[in-house]
XYZ file of N, CA and C in Angstrom:
300
model
N 10.097 36.273 -17.605
C 10.127 36.367 -16.556
C 8.289 35.773 -15.874
N 7.582 36.015 -16.944
C 6.203 35.109 -16.166
C 6.131 33.943 -16.962
N 6.780 33.129 -18.196
C 6.861 31.828 -17.372
C 7.498 31.006 -16.741
N 8.900 31.174 -16.206
C 9.075 30.351 -15.019
C 8.001 31.286 -14.055
N 7.399 32.023 -13.332
C 6.419 31.936 -12.718
C 5.427 31.305 -12.786
N 4.552 31.261 -14.401
C 4.316 30.263 -14.995
C 4.287 28.547 -14.417
N 5.214 28.569 -14.695
C 6.371 27.367 -14.236
C 6.168 26.930 -13.077
N 6.597 27.690 -11.984
C 6.634 27.567 -10.463
C 5.514 27.274 -10.113
N 4.091 28.480 -10.698
C 2.609 27.767 -10.176
C 2.338 26.507 -10.387
N 2.862 25.742 -11.103
C 2.310 24.551 -11.774
C 3.122 23.673 -11.057
N 4.251 23.926 -10.418
C 4.911 23.078 -9.934
C 4.499 22.581 -8.015
N 3.976 24.278 -7.504
C 3.340 24.274 -6.784
C 2.501 23.743 -6.035
N 1.312 23.967 -7.585
C 0.414 23.381 -6.911
C 0.334 21.763 -7.268
N 0.905 20.716 -8.195
C 1.338 19.889 -7.975
C 1.329 19.166 -6.654
N 2.691 19.892 -6.426
C 3.201 19.220 -4.647
C 2.161 19.793 -3.958
N 1.158 21.031 -3.474
C 0.157 21.454 -2.664
C -0.918 20.387 -2.587
N -1.284 19.813 -4.205
C -1.890 18.752 -4.001
C -2.034 17.124 -3.704
N -0.196 16.902 -3.814
C -0.147 16.236 -3.632
C -0.217 15.584 -2.223
N 0.514 16.446 -1.624
C -0.086 16.846 -0.092
C -0.503 16.910 0.580
N -1.862 17.361 -0.021
C -3.075 17.522 0.159
C -3.994 16.194 0.348
N -3.795 15.722 -1.059
C -4.154 13.944 -0.933
C -3.676 13.227 -0.190
N -2.440 13.070 0.041
C -2.069 12.626 1.201
C -2.249 12.454 2.524
N -2.579 13.665 2.745
C -3.352 14.005 4.245
C -4.644 13.682 4.279
N -5.119 13.265 2.854
C -6.699 12.801 3.462
C -6.891 11.453 3.095
N -5.784 10.743 2.464
C -5.669 9.670 2.927
C -4.867 9.017 4.155
N -4.945 10.101 4.611
C -3.730 9.861 5.597
C -4.792 9.707 6.963
N -6.277 10.533 6.608
C -7.131 9.984 7.450
C -8.045 8.870 7.482
N -8.041 8.973 6.251
C -10.411 7.924 5.374
C -9.239 6.617 5.617
N -7.550 6.054 4.857
C -7.417 4.317 5.092
C -6.828 4.067 6.496
N -6.157 5.181 7.163
C -5.804 4.632 8.232
C -4.544 3.577 8.575
N -4.077 3.055 9.187
C -3.057 1.709 8.945
C -3.420 1.329 7.666
N -4.389 1.376 6.963
C -3.712 0.494 5.265
C -3.472 1.019 4.565
N -2.835 2.334 5.158
C -2.301 3.705 3.988
C -1.194 3.455 3.244
N -0.029 3.043 4.150
C 0.501 2.076 3.365
C 1.053 1.152 2.406
N -0.133 0.439 2.802
C -0.451 -0.527 1.121
C -1.428 0.262 0.250
N -1.789 1.085 0.532
C -2.388 1.985 -0.774
C -1.745 2.514 -2.027
N -2.272 2.222 -3.385
C -1.067 2.464 -4.007
C -1.075 3.939 -4.055
N -2.168 4.465 -4.358
C -2.492 5.950 -4.536
C -1.714 6.880 -3.627
N -1.862 6.209 -2.270
C -1.224 7.256 -1.366
C 0.168 7.019 -1.542
N 1.085 5.647 -1.575
C 2.285 5.330 -2.064
C 2.796 6.797 -3.611
N 2.198 6.747 -4.440
C 1.654 8.017 -5.756
C 2.184 9.069 -4.916
N 1.139 9.189 -3.740
C 1.256 10.893 -3.403
C 2.208 10.871 -2.307
N 2.692 10.154 -2.329
C 4.316 10.238 -1.024
C 5.467 10.214 -2.150
N 5.391 9.522 -3.263
C 6.386 9.653 -4.238
C 6.323 10.934 -5.141
N 5.178 11.636 -5.123
C 5.499 12.749 -6.350
C 5.603 13.983 -5.224
N 5.359 13.810 -3.897
C 5.266 15.006 -2.322
C 7.026 14.840 -2.419
N 7.881 13.789 -2.034
C 8.973 13.265 -1.421
C 9.879 14.279 -1.588
N 10.459 14.853 -2.848
C 11.414 16.118 -3.475
C 10.878 17.078 -2.724
N 9.892 17.100 -2.106
C 9.582 18.765 -1.634
C 9.284 18.374 0.742
N 9.227 17.709 0.354
C 9.276 17.374 2.497
C 10.393 16.517 2.483
N 11.483 16.271 1.038
C 12.743 16.258 1.771
C 14.083 17.170 2.390
N 13.739 18.240 1.701
C 14.707 19.354 2.591
C 14.348 19.668 3.641
N 13.121 19.700 3.799
C 12.111 20.034 4.419
C 12.850 19.690 6.034
N 12.747 18.240 5.337
C 13.066 16.977 6.924
C 14.571 17.813 7.249
N 15.402 17.860 5.895
C 16.966 17.916 6.417
C 17.060 19.355 7.473
N 16.019 20.232 7.105
C 16.364 21.448 8.098
C 15.865 21.509 9.674
N 14.503 21.174 9.467
C 13.893 20.988 10.621
C 14.678 20.102 11.515
N 14.409 19.828 13.441
C 14.811 19.377 14.025
C 14.503 18.192 14.614
N 15.035 17.337 14.591
C 14.612 15.457 14.804
C 13.105 15.940 15.351
N 12.989 16.493 16.610
C 12.297 16.644 16.614
C 10.589 16.284 16.954
N 10.606 17.286 15.868
C 9.327 16.891 14.385
C 9.102 15.333 13.544
N 8.174 15.004 14.318
C 7.461 13.460 13.335
C 7.037 13.976 12.195
N 7.005 12.953 11.165
C 7.140 13.271 9.528
C 6.228 13.474 9.414
N 4.601 13.304 10.734
C 3.177 13.840 9.640
C 3.294 15.322 9.963
N 4.573 15.998 10.818
C 4.587 16.871 11.255
C 5.367 17.976 10.301
N 5.974 17.480 9.668
C 6.921 17.440 8.860
C 6.367 17.831 7.345
N 5.348 16.675 6.954
C 3.896 17.103 6.185
C 3.653 18.410 6.319
N 3.120 18.579 7.340
C 2.144 19.758 7.219
C 3.182 21.034 7.357
N 4.148 20.774 7.411
C 4.952 22.799 7.781
C 5.040 22.355 5.566
N 5.580 21.304 5.658
C 6.016 21.611 4.346
C 4.821 22.020 3.103
N 3.203 21.653 3.780
C 2.046 22.147 2.787
C 2.105 23.670 3.211
N 2.307 23.622 4.504
C 2.336 25.465 5.138
C 3.672 26.271 4.236
N 4.827 25.695 3.898
C 5.581 26.490 3.478
C 5.391 26.765 2.173
N 5.178 25.777 1.056
C 4.676 25.500 -0.338
C 3.338 26.363 -0.531
N 2.417 26.545 0.327
C 1.180 27.354 0.497
C 1.164 29.210 0.324
N 2.662 29.470 1.332
C 3.023 30.294 1.360
C 3.909 30.763 0.265
N 4.186 29.867 -0.510
C 4.955 30.449 -1.473
C 4.411 30.570 -2.634
N 3.424 29.478 -2.745
C 2.606 29.558 -3.717
C 1.958 31.195 -3.452
N 1.713 31.360 -2.901
C 1.149 32.419 -2.513
C 1.526 34.155 -3.087
N 3.013 33.480 -2.375
C 3.738 34.876 -3.521
C 3.906 34.699 -4.631
N 3.993 33.929 -5.235
C 3.975 33.728 -6.946
C 3.015 34.339 -7.057
N 1.764 33.724 -7.249
C 0.370 34.307 -7.257
C 0.394 35.500 -7.326
N 0.403 36.368 -6.355
C 0.601 37.422 -6.639
C 1.780 38.088 -7.236
N 2.857 37.911 -7.488
C 4.088 38.408 -8.147
C 3.665 37.930 -9.317
N 2.859 37.162 -10.052
C 2.698 37.161 -10.919
C 1.720 38.166 -11.598
N 0.299 38.285 -10.735
C -0.777 38.878 -11.144
C -0.058 40.321 -11.436
N 0.835 40.629 -10.364
C 1.386 42.258 -10.130
C 2.290 42.114 -11.818
N 2.683 41.573 -12.008
C 3.587 41.726 -13.368
C 3.094 41.320 -14.260
N 1.738 40.910 -14.334
C 0.557 41.076 -15.409
C 0.279 42.034 -15.970
N -0.082 42.461 -14.392
C -1.017 44.695 -14.934
C -0.053 44.856 -14.942
N 1.670 44.994 -15.053
C 1.980 45.485 -15.572
C 2.363 45.708 -16.534
N 2.407 44.507 -17.974
C 2.016 44.323 -18.996
C 1.794 44.953 -20.172
N 0.386 45.212 -19.129
C -1.233 45.159 -20.099
C -1.157 46.552 -19.355
N 0.215 48.074 -18.703
C -0.264 49.047 -19.059
C -0.867 49.495 -18.146
N -0.789 48.782 -16.835
C -1.708 49.733 -15.752
C -0.709 49.862 -14.772
N -0.742 51.368 -14.558
C 0.227 52.477 -13.643
C 0.364 51.950 -12.666
N -1.633 51.995 -11.907
C -0.636 51.361 -10.014
C -1.075 50.088 -9.822
N -0.261 49.152 -10.171
C -0.224 48.201 -10.018
C 1.129 47.154 -8.286
N 1.386 48.191 -8.828
C 2.194 48.476 -6.602
C 1.720 49.074 -5.858
N 1.057 49.247 -5.767
C 0.824 50.729 -4.862
C -0.280 51.345 -4.405
């Protein structure tokens, strides 16, 4: 279980950093961002996470809003994985009051 949580945490961190970098370049590069190679690479890395969110949310949301919503959802899931990993490590070390 710990290996799964560690792997999930790394995947979530890569996705979060990709979306964060994409957002920073969105602000800094302006209209030239579509021709920026690094921005395109970050879009490719973040696409597996933004595409399912795009399918779920209504069409009223713009692509920028979907990116922000994806970032927030991944941040919440990452926090949950972080906490569960901490509890699991605490229990494996033999501490009795980990959950409560």
